[in-house]
Amino acid sequence: MENKSSILVIGGTGKTGRKVAGKLMEAGHNVRIGSRFVDPIFDWNDSKTWARTLRGMDKVYITFQPDLAIPGALEAIEELTKVAKKSKVKKLVLLSGKGEREAELCEQVIIHSGIDYTIVRASWFNQNFSESFFLEPILEGFVALPQAEAKVPYVDTDDIADVVVEALLHEEHNDKIYQLTGQRQLTFKEVIQEIAEASGRDIAFTPIALPAYTSVMKQQGVANDFIWLIEYLFSEVLGNPNNSEVTNDIEKVLGRKPKDFSEYVKENAQLGVWNPSK
């Protein structure tokens, strides 16, 4: 009979965390959600909450909000790793960002922690267009984005969650770094075209310079730290053509192809996600 583990899922209500937690619960594991909205509370901004949440846990899935690239993330991962060691955690799985130099510094903390680990570096999520900041302009029917010609191998959070669960439950994934991408590269224009066709709507796309894009965000009162992150992601990540590489790590871990972007679009169009009147 398979041993059941006690597993903390930090960010257990987020895009990947809720799916990881659900799959682990279905498999009969003892899952604790790391969140500011549960008891015990886990708050990245309050390290005093971490020890109680980690107590009694065998393994931890780490997602950092909003991104490992932001100032302060490295120090938080260093401190969390120390608390995990004191709590005798046996395995850490870190969700990292593909092509993010600052995130790789956080990975090094996990790699040299002395605890078994798996690093899961993900490309940009499909779900950025259905659950995140790209959704609103799609619903409005007009999308303007920088780096219009950048080719991105978007990856689905279903695939990320499946890889993370495999990494948490099986020792063969210890000390490994996986880079997760979808099957093909898409520009923003191609993404919007697929969504428009599947949802039967007219959705315009126009390229915009990054300074003009962030200027609009400032006029709309968006927080400065979020604007900084957007500038970083669009310049440092999308601006590097090496980050458009398509990998086969999902197939290597799961023995199947990643979900294609068109399948994700079809599923969400049927749910009416991009229907403004819903």
PDB file of C-alpha atoms in Angstrom:
ATOM      1  CA  MET A   1       0.000   0.000   0.000  1.00  0.00           C
ATOM      2  CA  GLU A   2       1.361   3.441  -0.958  1.00  0.00           C
ATOM      3  CA  ASN A   3       2.470   5.578   1.967  1.00  0.00           C
ATOM      4  CA  LYS A   4       0.400   8.723   2.349  1.00  0.00           C
ATOM      5  CA  SER A   5       2.259  11.984   2.938  1.00  0.00           C
ATOM      6  CA  SER A   6       1.461  15.221   4.701  1.00  0.00           C
ATOM      7  CA  ILE A   7       1.974  17.930   2.079  1.00  0.00           C
ATOM      8  CA  LEU A   8       1.802  21.724   2.392  1.00  0.00           C
ATOM      9  CA  VAL A   9       0.680  23.501  -0.767  1.00  0.00           C
ATOM     10  CA  ILE A  10       1.692  27.160  -0.481  1.00  0.00           C
ATOM     11  CA  GLY A  11      -0.635  29.168  -2.676  1.00  0.00           C
ATOM     12  CA  GLY A  12      -3.091  26.303  -2.489  1.00  0.00           C
ATOM     13  CA  THR A  13      -5.965  28.419  -3.831  1.00  0.00           C
ATOM     14  CA  GLY A  14      -4.016  29.835  -6.802  1.00  0.00           C
ATOM     15  CA  LYS A  15      -3.718  28.874 -10.474  1.00  0.00           C
ATOM     16  CA  THR A  16      -1.512  25.812  -9.972  1.00  0.00           C
ATOM     17  CA  GLY A  17      -1.800  25.298  -6.214  1.00  0.00           C
ATOM     18  CA  ARG A  18      -5.532  24.567  -6.160  1.00  0.00           C
ATOM     19  CA  LYS A  19      -5.091  21.912  -8.852  1.00  0.00           C
ATOM     20  CA  VAL A  20      -2.104  20.334  -7.077  1.00  0.00           C
ATOM     21  CA  ALA A  21      -4.016  20.277  -3.781  1.00  0.00           C
ATOM     22  CA  GLY A  22      -7.079  18.725  -5.419  1.00  0.00           C
ATOM     23  CA  LYS A  23      -5.109  15.937  -7.076  1.00  0.00           C
ATOM     24  CA  LEU A  24      -3.235  15.124  -3.855  1.00  0.00           C
ATOM     25  CA  MET A  25      -6.476  15.006  -1.852  1.00  0.00           C
ATOM     26  CA  GLU A  26      -8.062  12.692  -4.431  1.00  0.00           C
ATOM     27  CA  ALA A  27      -5.064  10.392  -3.976  1.00  0.00           C
ATOM     28  CA  GLY A  28      -5.680  10.324  -0.214  1.00  0.00           C
ATOM     29  CA  HIS A  29      -2.792  12.458   0.982  1.00  0.00           C
ATOM     30  CA  ASN A  30      -3.032  14.812   3.944  1.00  0.00           C
ATOM     31  CA  VAL A  31      -2.978  18.271   2.360  1.00  0.00           C
ATOM     32  CA  ARG A  32      -2.586  21.584   4.150  1.00  0.00           C
ATOM     33  CA  ILE A  33      -3.322  24.764   2.226  1.00  0.00           C
ATOM     34  CA  GLY A  34      -0.826  27.612   2.691  1.00  0.00           C
ATOM     35  CA  SER A  35      -2.888  30.792   2.509  1.00  0.00           C
ATOM     36  CA  ARG A  36      -3.766  33.954   4.423  1.00  0.00           C
ATOM     37  CA  PHE A  37      -7.382  32.803   4.489  1.00  0.00           C
ATOM     38  CA  VAL A  38      -7.087  29.481   6.350  1.00  0.00           C
ATOM     39  CA  ASP A  39      -6.051  28.348   9.809  1.00  0.00           C
ATOM     40  CA  PRO A  40      -3.134  28.099  10.395  1.00  0.00           C
ATOM     41  CA  ILE A  41      -2.427  31.213   8.360  1.00  0.00           C
ATOM     42  CA  PHE A  42       0.500  31.324   5.943  1.00  0.00           C
ATOM     43  CA  ASP A  43       1.456  34.852   4.886  1.00  0.00           C
ATOM     44  CA  TRP A  44       4.547  35.548   2.765  1.00  0.00           C
ATOM     45  CA  ASN A  45       4.651  39.002   4.357  1.00  0.00           C
ATOM     46  CA  ASP A  46       4.792  37.615   7.914  1.00  0.00           C
ATOM     47  CA  SER A  47       7.501  34.999   8.520  1.00  0.00           C
ATOM     48  CA  LYS A  48       6.135  34.408  12.028  1.00  0.00           C
ATOM     49  CA  THR A  49       3.270  32.455  10.418  1.00  0.00           C
ATOM     50  CA  TRP A  50       5.528  29.993   8.610  1.00  0.00           C
ATOM     51  CA  ALA A  51       6.731  27.608  11.381  1.00  0.00           C
ATOM     52  CA  ARG A  52       3.226  26.703  12.542  1.00  0.00           C
ATOM     53  CA  THR A  53       2.085  26.020   8.973  1.00  0.00           C
ATOM     54  CA  LEU A  54       5.119  23.836   8.216  1.00  0.00           C
ATOM     55  CA  ARG A  55       4.846  21.831  11.444  1.00  0.00           C
ATOM     56  CA  GLY A  56       4.237  18.128  10.782  1.00  0.00           C
ATOM     57  CA  MET A  57       4.577  18.440   6.994  1.00  0.00           C
ATOM     58  CA  ASP A  58       6.648  15.911   5.002  1.00  0.00           C
ATOM     59  CA  LYS A  59       6.766  17.835   1.740  1.00  0.00           C
ATOM     60  CA  VAL A  60       6.075  21.360   0.480  1.00  0.00           C
ATOM     61  CA  TYR A  61       4.995  22.796  -2.881  1.00  0.00           C
ATOM     62  CA  ILE A  62       6.230  26.396  -3.004  1.00  0.00           C
ATOM     63  CA  THR A  63       4.602  29.082  -5.129  1.00  0.00           C
ATOM     64  CA  PHE A  64       5.634  32.661  -4.424  1.00  0.00           C
ATOM     65  CA  GLN A  65       3.351  35.618  -5.071  1.00  0.00           C
ATOM     66  CA  PRO A  66       3.411  37.601  -7.221  1.00  0.00           C
ATOM     67  CA  ASP A  67       6.666  36.321  -8.752  1.00  0.00           C
ATOM     68  CA  LEU A  68      10.116  35.084  -7.697  1.00  0.00           C
ATOM     69  CA  ALA A  69      11.637  37.962  -9.681  1.00  0.00           C
ATOM     70  CA  ILE A  70      10.459  40.713  -7.346  1.00  0.00           C
ATOM     71  CA  PRO A  71      12.747  42.335  -4.748  1.00  0.00           C
ATOM     72  CA  GLY A  72      12.530  40.479  -1.433  1.00  0.00           C
ATOM     73  CA  ALA A  73      11.645  37.094  -2.924  1.00  0.00           C
ATOM     74  CA  LEU A  74      15.173  35.710  -2.525  1.00  0.00           C
ATOM     75  CA  GLU A  75      15.299  36.625   1.164  1.00  0.00           C
ATOM     76  CA  ALA A  76      11.861  35.073   1.713  1.00  0.00           C
ATOM     77  CA  ILE A  77      12.884  31.789   0.066  1.00  0.00           C
ATOM     78  CA  GLU A  78      16.086  31.723   2.137  1.00  0.00           C
ATOM     79  CA  GLU A  79      14.110  32.156   5.358  1.00  0.00           C
ATOM     80  CA  LEU A  80      11.419  29.657   4.386  1.00  0.00           C
ATOM     81  CA  THR A  81      14.095  27.055   3.612  1.00  0.00           C
ATOM     82  CA  LYS A  82      15.615  27.522   7.077  1.00  0.00           C
ATOM     83  CA  VAL A  83      12.213  27.043   8.702  1.00  0.00           C
ATOM     84  CA  ALA A  84      11.565  23.965   6.546  1.00  0.00           C
ATOM     85  CA  LYS A  85      14.848  22.396   7.675  1.00  0.00           C
ATOM     86  CA  LYS A  86      14.009  23.039  11.325  1.00  0.00           C
ATOM     87  CA  SER A  87      10.605  21.448  10.717  1.00  0.00           C
ATOM     88  CA  LYS A  88      12.293  18.357   9.203  1.00  0.00           C
ATOM     89  CA  VAL A  89      10.584  18.711   5.824  1.00  0.00           C
ATOM     90  CA  LYS A  90      11.858  15.984   3.489  1.00  0.00           C
ATOM     91  CA  LYS A  91      11.061  17.393   0.028  1.00  0.00           C
ATOM     92  CA  LEU A  92      10.605  20.812  -1.590  1.00  0.00           C
ATOM     93  CA  VAL A  93       9.104  21.446  -5.029  1.00  0.00           C
ATOM     94  CA  LEU A  94       9.547  25.023  -6.242  1.00  0.00           C
ATOM     95  CA  LEU A  95       7.507  26.628  -9.026  1.00  0.00           C
ATOM     96  CA  SER A  96       9.910  28.905 -10.870  1.00  0.00           C
ATOM     97  CA  GLY A  97       9.783  31.077 -13.979  1.00  0.00           C
ATOM     98  CA  LYS A  98      11.461  29.975 -17.203  1.00  0.00           C
ATOM     99  CA  GLY A  99      14.033  32.541 -18.274  1.00  0.00           C
ATOM    100  CA  GLU A 100      13.923  34.616 -15.072  1.00  0.00           C
ATOM    101  CA  ARG A 101      17.459  35.250 -13.762  1.00  0.00           C
ATOM    102  CA  GLU A 102      16.191  36.380 -10.332  1.00  0.00           C
ATOM    103  CA  ALA A 103      14.066  33.250 -10.010  1.00  0.00           C
ATOM    104  CA  GLU A 104      17.126  31.111 -10.701  1.00  0.00           C
ATOM    105  CA  LEU A 105      18.818  32.685  -7.663  1.00  0.00           C
ATOM    106  CA  CYS A 106      15.878  31.450  -5.578  1.00  0.00           C
ATOM    107  CA  GLU A 107      16.264  28.010  -7.157  1.00  0.00           C
ATOM    108  CA  GLN A 108      19.876  27.893  -5.952  1.00  0.00           C
ATOM    109  CA  VAL A 109      18.704  28.375  -2.367  1.00  0.00           C
ATOM    110  CA  ILE A 110      16.464  25.312  -2.684  1.00  0.00           C
ATOM    111  CA  ILE A 111      19.111  23.279  -4.530  1.00  0.00           C
ATOM    112  CA  HIS A 112      21.705  23.887  -1.804  1.00  0.00           C
ATOM    113  CA  SER A 113      19.283  23.497   1.120  1.00  0.00           C
ATOM    114  CA  GLY A 114      20.226  19.892   1.896  1.00  0.00           C
ATOM    115  CA  ILE A 115      16.567  18.903   1.413  1.00  0.00           C
ATOM    116  CA  ASP A 116      15.412  16.741  -1.524  1.00  0.00           C
ATOM    117  CA  TYR A 117      14.010  19.007  -4.231  1.00  0.00           C
ATOM    118  CA  THR A 118      12.534  19.373  -7.688  1.00  0.00           C
ATOM    119  CA  ILE A 119      12.569  22.681  -9.591  1.00  0.00           C
ATOM    120  CA  VAL A 120       9.637  23.234 -11.974  1.00  0.00           C
ATOM    121  CA  ARG A 121      10.356  26.134 -14.346  1.00  0.00           C
ATOM    122  CA  ALA A 122       7.246  27.087 -16.245  1.00  0.00           C
ATOM    123  CA  SER A 123       6.736  29.208 -19.331  1.00  0.00           C
ATOM    124  CA  TRP A 124       3.903  31.771 -19.333  1.00  0.00           C
ATOM    125  CA  PHE A 125       0.567  30.159 -18.446  1.00  0.00           C
ATOM    126  CA  ASN A 126      -2.342  29.649 -20.867  1.00  0.00           C
ATOM    127  CA  GLN A 127      -4.511  30.796 -17.980  1.00  0.00           C
ATOM    128  CA  ASN A 128      -3.056  34.328 -18.169  1.00  0.00           C
ATOM    129  CA  PHE A 129      -5.748  34.848 -20.813  1.00  0.00           C
ATOM    130  CA  SER A 130      -8.657  33.454 -18.799  1.00  0.00           C
ATOM    131  CA  GLU A 131      -7.840  34.014 -15.109  1.00  0.00           C
ATOM    132  CA  SER A 132      -5.415  36.900 -15.033  1.00  0.00           C
ATOM    133  CA  PHE A 133      -4.618  40.399 -16.261  1.00  0.00           C
ATOM    134  CA  PHE A 134      -5.073  39.657 -19.990  1.00  0.00           C
ATOM    135  CA  LEU A 135      -8.730  38.677 -19.488  1.00  0.00           C
ATOM    136  CA  GLU A 136     -10.192  42.165 -19.044  1.00  0.00           C
ATOM    137  CA  PRO A 137      -9.004  43.638 -22.395  1.00  0.00           C
ATOM    138  CA  ILE A 138     -10.159  40.452 -24.164  1.00  0.00           C
ATOM    139  CA  LEU A 139     -13.644  40.938 -22.711  1.00  0.00           C
ATOM    140  CA  GLU A 140     -13.534  44.587 -23.831  1.00  0.00           C
ATOM    141  CA  GLY A 141     -12.680  43.469 -27.382  1.00  0.00           C
ATOM    142  CA  PHE A 142      -9.433  45.434 -27.705  1.00  0.00           C
ATOM    143  CA  VAL A 143      -6.017  44.101 -26.681  1.00  0.00           C
ATOM    144  CA  ALA A 144      -2.839  46.205 -26.899  1.00  0.00           C
ATOM    145  CA  LEU A 145       0.406  44.590 -25.733  1.00  0.00           C
ATOM    146  CA  PRO A 146       4.168  45.134 -26.054  1.00  0.00           C
ATOM    147  CA  GLN A 147       6.519  42.533 -27.545  1.00  0.00           C
ATOM    148  CA  ALA A 148       3.906  41.675 -30.149  1.00  0.00           C
ATOM    149  CA  GLU A 149       6.330  39.553 -32.176  1.00  0.00           C
ATOM    150  CA  ALA A 150       7.625  37.525 -29.225  1.00  0.00           C
ATOM    151  CA  LYS A 151       6.943  33.819 -29.638  1.00  0.00           C
ATOM    152  CA  VAL A 152       5.856  32.166 -26.383  1.00  0.00           C
ATOM    153  CA  PRO A 153       5.374  28.407 -25.775  1.00  0.00           C
ATOM    154  CA  TYR A 154       2.460  28.851 -23.345  1.00  0.00           C
ATOM    155  CA  VAL A 155       1.954  26.000 -20.875  1.00  0.00           C
ATOM    156  CA  ASP A 156      -1.303  24.879 -19.252  1.00  0.00           C
ATOM    157  CA  THR A 157      -1.675  24.843 -15.472  1.00  0.00           C
ATOM    158  CA  ASP A 158      -3.250  21.370 -15.722  1.00  0.00           C
ATOM    159  CA  ASP A 159       0.089  20.087 -17.042  1.00  0.00           C
ATOM    160  CA  ILE A 160       2.082  22.000 -14.438  1.00  0.00           C
ATOM    161  CA  ALA A 161      -0.062  20.535 -11.649  1.00  0.00           C
ATOM    162  CA  ASP A 162       0.369  16.989 -12.982  1.00  0.00           C
ATOM    163  CA  VAL A 163       4.170  17.401 -13.097  1.00  0.00           C
ATOM    164  CA  VAL A 164       4.267  18.899  -9.597  1.00  0.00           C
ATOM    165  CA  VAL A 165       2.227  16.015  -8.152  1.00  0.00           C
ATOM    166  CA  GLU A 166       4.549  13.492  -9.801  1.00  0.00           C
ATOM    167  CA  ALA A 167       7.555  15.347  -8.389  1.00  0.00           C
ATOM    168  CA  LEU A 168       6.072  15.446  -4.889  1.00  0.00           C
ATOM    169  CA  LEU A 169       5.202  11.754  -4.802  1.00  0.00           C
ATOM    170  CA  HIS A 170       8.105  10.035  -6.554  1.00  0.00           C
ATOM    171  CA  GLU A 171      11.794  10.049  -5.592  1.00  0.00           C
ATOM    172  CA  GLU A 172      12.951   9.608  -9.208  1.00  0.00           C
ATOM    173  CA  HIS A 173      12.299  13.324  -9.678  1.00  0.00           C
ATOM    174  CA  ASN A 174      14.575  14.351  -6.792  1.00  0.00           C
ATOM    175  CA  ASP A 175      17.373  16.792  -7.678  1.00  0.00           C
ATOM    176  CA  LYS A 176      15.887  17.496 -11.110  1.00  0.00           C
ATOM    177  CA  ILE A 177      15.069  20.749 -12.930  1.00  0.00           C
ATOM    178  CA  TYR A 178      12.180  20.543 -15.381  1.00  0.00           C
ATOM    179  CA  GLN A 179      11.376  23.274 -17.916  1.00  0.00           C
ATOM    180  CA  LEU A 180       7.711  23.135 -18.875  1.00  0.00           C
ATOM    181  CA  THR A 181       6.333  24.555 -22.113  1.00  0.00           C
ATOM    182  CA  GLY A 182       3.468  23.919 -24.446  1.00  0.00           C
ATOM    183  CA  GLN A 183       3.827  22.222 -27.816  1.00  0.00           C
ATOM    184  CA  ARG A 184       4.197  25.341 -29.979  1.00  0.00           C
ATOM    185  CA  GLN A 185       5.066  29.024 -29.969  1.00  0.00           C
ATOM    186  CA  LEU A 186       2.449  31.717 -30.381  1.00  0.00           C
ATOM    187  CA  THR A 187       2.602  35.494 -30.731  1.00  0.00           C
ATOM    188  CA  PHE A 188       0.037  37.640 -28.912  1.00  0.00           C
ATOM    189  CA  LYS A 189      -1.703  38.313 -32.223  1.00  0.00           C
ATOM    190  CA  GLU A 190      -2.025  34.575 -32.890  1.00  0.00           C
ATOM    191  CA  VAL A 191      -3.355  33.996 -29.353  1.00  0.00           C
ATOM    192  CA  ILE A 192      -6.037  36.657 -29.694  1.00  0.00           C
ATOM    193  CA  GLN A 193      -6.986  35.356 -33.138  1.00  0.00           C
ATOM    194  CA  GLU A 194      -7.534  31.814 -31.776  1.00  0.00           C
ATOM    195  CA  ILE A 195      -9.604  33.125 -28.864  1.00  0.00           C
ATOM    196  CA  ALA A 196     -11.694  35.359 -31.156  1.00  0.00           C
ATOM    197  CA  GLU A 197     -12.446  32.514 -33.576  1.00  0.00           C
ATOM    198  CA  ALA A 198     -13.334  30.023 -30.829  1.00  0.00           C
ATOM    199  CA  SER A 199     -15.577  32.479 -28.980  1.00  0.00           C
ATOM    200  CA  GLY A 200     -17.177  33.898 -32.149  1.00  0.00           C
ATOM    201  CA  ARG A 201     -16.208  37.472 -31.340  1.00  0.00           C
ATOM    202  CA  ASP A 202     -14.374  40.365 -32.952  1.00  0.00           C
ATOM    203  CA  ILE A 203     -11.340  41.074 -30.764  1.00  0.00           C
ATOM    204  CA  ALA A 204      -8.801  43.593 -32.071  1.00  0.00           C
ATOM    205  CA  PHE A 205      -5.086  43.356 -31.333  1.00  0.00           C
ATOM    206  CA  THR A 206      -2.547  46.139 -31.732  1.00  0.00           C
ATOM    207  CA  PRO A 207       1.142  46.310 -30.775  1.00  0.00           C
ATOM    208  CA  ILE A 208       2.147  48.991 -28.286  1.00  0.00           C
ATOM    209  CA  ALA A 209       5.549  50.148 -27.022  1.00  0.00           C
ATOM    210  CA  LEU A 210       6.395  49.052 -23.475  1.00  0.00           C
ATOM    211  CA  PRO A 211       6.795  52.646 -22.130  1.00  0.00           C
ATOM    212  CA  ALA A 212       3.378  53.555 -23.520  1.00  0.00           C
ATOM    213  CA  TYR A 213       1.858  50.393 -22.008  1.00  0.00           C
ATOM    214  CA  THR A 214       3.228  51.075 -18.527  1.00  0.00           C
ATOM    215  CA  SER A 215       2.257  54.749 -18.827  1.00  0.00           C
ATOM    216  CA  VAL A 216      -1.361  53.697 -19.273  1.00  0.00           C
ATOM    217  CA  MET A 217      -1.054  51.446 -16.214  1.00  0.00           C
ATOM    218  CA  LYS A 218       0.221  54.377 -14.147  1.00  0.00           C
ATOM    219  CA  GLN A 219      -2.684  56.550 -15.326  1.00  0.00           C
ATOM    220  CA  GLN A 220      -5.051  53.774 -14.217  1.00  0.00           C
ATOM    221  CA  GLY A 221      -3.521  53.764 -10.720  1.00  0.00           C
ATOM    222  CA  VAL A 222      -1.876  50.338 -10.910  1.00  0.00           C
ATOM    223  CA  ALA A 223       0.550  49.730  -8.029  1.00  0.00           C
ATOM    224  CA  ASN A 224       4.184  50.591  -8.751  1.00  0.00           C
ATOM    225  CA  ASP A 225       5.531  47.161  -7.757  1.00  0.00           C
ATOM    226  CA  PHE A 226       3.148  45.465 -10.199  1.00  0.00           C
ATOM    227  CA  ILE A 227       4.204  47.873 -12.968  1.00  0.00           C
ATOM    228  CA  TRP A 228       7.845  47.037 -12.185  1.00  0.00           C
ATOM    229  CA  LEU A 229       7.044  43.319 -12.561  1.00  0.00           C
ATOM    230  CA  ILE A 230       5.286  43.888 -15.882  1.00  0.00           C
ATOM    231  CA  GLU A 231       8.270  45.853 -17.216  1.00  0.00           C
ATOM    232  CA  TYR A 232      10.604  43.063 -16.095  1.00  0.00           C
ATOM    233  CA  LEU A 233       8.553  40.251 -17.626  1.00  0.00           C
ATOM    234  CA  PHE A 234       8.039  42.004 -20.953  1.00  0.00           C
ATOM    235  CA  SER A 235      11.644  43.166 -21.305  1.00  0.00           C
ATOM    236  CA  GLU A 236      13.804  40.528 -19.572  1.00  0.00           C
ATOM    237  CA  VAL A 237      11.713  37.421 -20.269  1.00  0.00           C
ATOM    238  CA  LEU A 238       9.827  38.076 -23.509  1.00  0.00           C
ATOM    239  CA  GLY A 239      12.718  40.166 -24.823  1.00  0.00           C
ATOM    240  CA  ASN A 240      15.035  37.127 -24.717  1.00  0.00           C
ATOM    241  CA  PRO A 241      14.476  34.868 -27.765  1.00  0.00           C
ATOM    242  CA  ASN A 242      16.086  31.940 -25.902  1.00  0.00           C
ATOM    243  CA  ASN A 243      12.954  31.790 -23.730  1.00  0.00           C
ATOM    244  CA  SER A 244      10.841  30.749 -26.724  1.00  0.00           C
ATOM    245  CA  GLU A 245      12.450  27.307 -26.728  1.00  0.00           C
ATOM    246  CA  VAL A 246       9.951  24.411 -26.737  1.00  0.00           C
ATOM    247  CA  THR A 247      10.925  21.554 -24.395  1.00  0.00           C
ATOM    248  CA  ASN A 248       9.738  17.960 -23.997  1.00  0.00           C
ATOM    249  CA  ASP A 249       9.963  17.788 -20.191  1.00  0.00           C
ATOM    250  CA  ILE A 250       6.191  17.397 -19.717  1.00  0.00           C
ATOM    251  CA  GLU A 251       6.219  14.311 -21.943  1.00  0.00           C
ATOM    252  CA  LYS A 252       9.351  13.083 -20.177  1.00  0.00           C
ATOM    253  CA  VAL A 253       7.650  13.224 -16.756  1.00  0.00           C
ATOM    254  CA  LEU A 254       4.043  12.359 -17.663  1.00  0.00           C
ATOM    255  CA  GLY A 255       4.499  10.120 -20.702  1.00  0.00           C
ATOM    256  CA  ARG A 256       2.084  12.247 -22.761  1.00  0.00           C
ATOM    257  CA  LYS A 257       2.111  15.423 -24.812  1.00  0.00           C
ATOM    258  CA  PRO A 258       1.300  18.786 -23.192  1.00  0.00           C
ATOM    259  CA  LYS A 259      -2.186  20.191 -23.675  1.00  0.00           C
ATOM    260  CA  ASP A 260      -2.201  22.222 -26.889  1.00  0.00           C
ATOM    261  CA  PHE A 261      -3.215  25.876 -26.695  1.00  0.00           C
ATOM    262  CA  SER A 262      -6.142  25.210 -29.031  1.00  0.00           C
ATOM    263  CA  GLU A 263      -7.537  22.618 -26.605  1.00  0.00           C
ATOM    264  CA  TYR A 264      -7.333  25.134 -23.756  1.00  0.00           C
ATOM    265  CA  VAL A 265      -9.079  27.739 -25.924  1.00  0.00           C
ATOM    266  CA  LYS A 266     -11.851  25.314 -26.911  1.00  0.00           C
ATOM    267  CA  GLU A 267     -12.514  24.344 -23.268  1.00  0.00           C
ATOM    268  CA  ASN A 268     -12.740  27.935 -22.079  1.00  0.00           C
ATOM    269  CA  ALA A 269     -14.804  29.136 -25.039  1.00  0.00           C
ATOM    270  CA  GLN A 270     -17.354  26.412 -24.247  1.00  0.00           C
ATOM    271  CA  LEU A 271     -17.461  27.653 -20.642  1.00  0.00           C
ATOM    272  CA  GLY A 272     -18.158  31.191 -21.878  1.00  0.00           C
ATOM    273  CA  VAL A 273     -15.055  32.623 -20.189  1.00  0.00           C
ATOM    274  CA  TRP A 274     -14.599  35.179 -22.997  1.00  0.00           C
ATOM    275  CA  ASN A 275     -18.295  36.049 -23.268  1.00  0.00           C
ATOM    276  CA  PRO A 276     -18.647  39.671 -21.993  1.00  0.00           C
ATOM    277  CA  SER A 277     -22.336  39.203 -21.125  1.00  0.00           C
ATOM    278  CA  LYS A 278     -21.734  36.214 -18.872  1.00  0.00           C
TER     279      LYS A 278
END
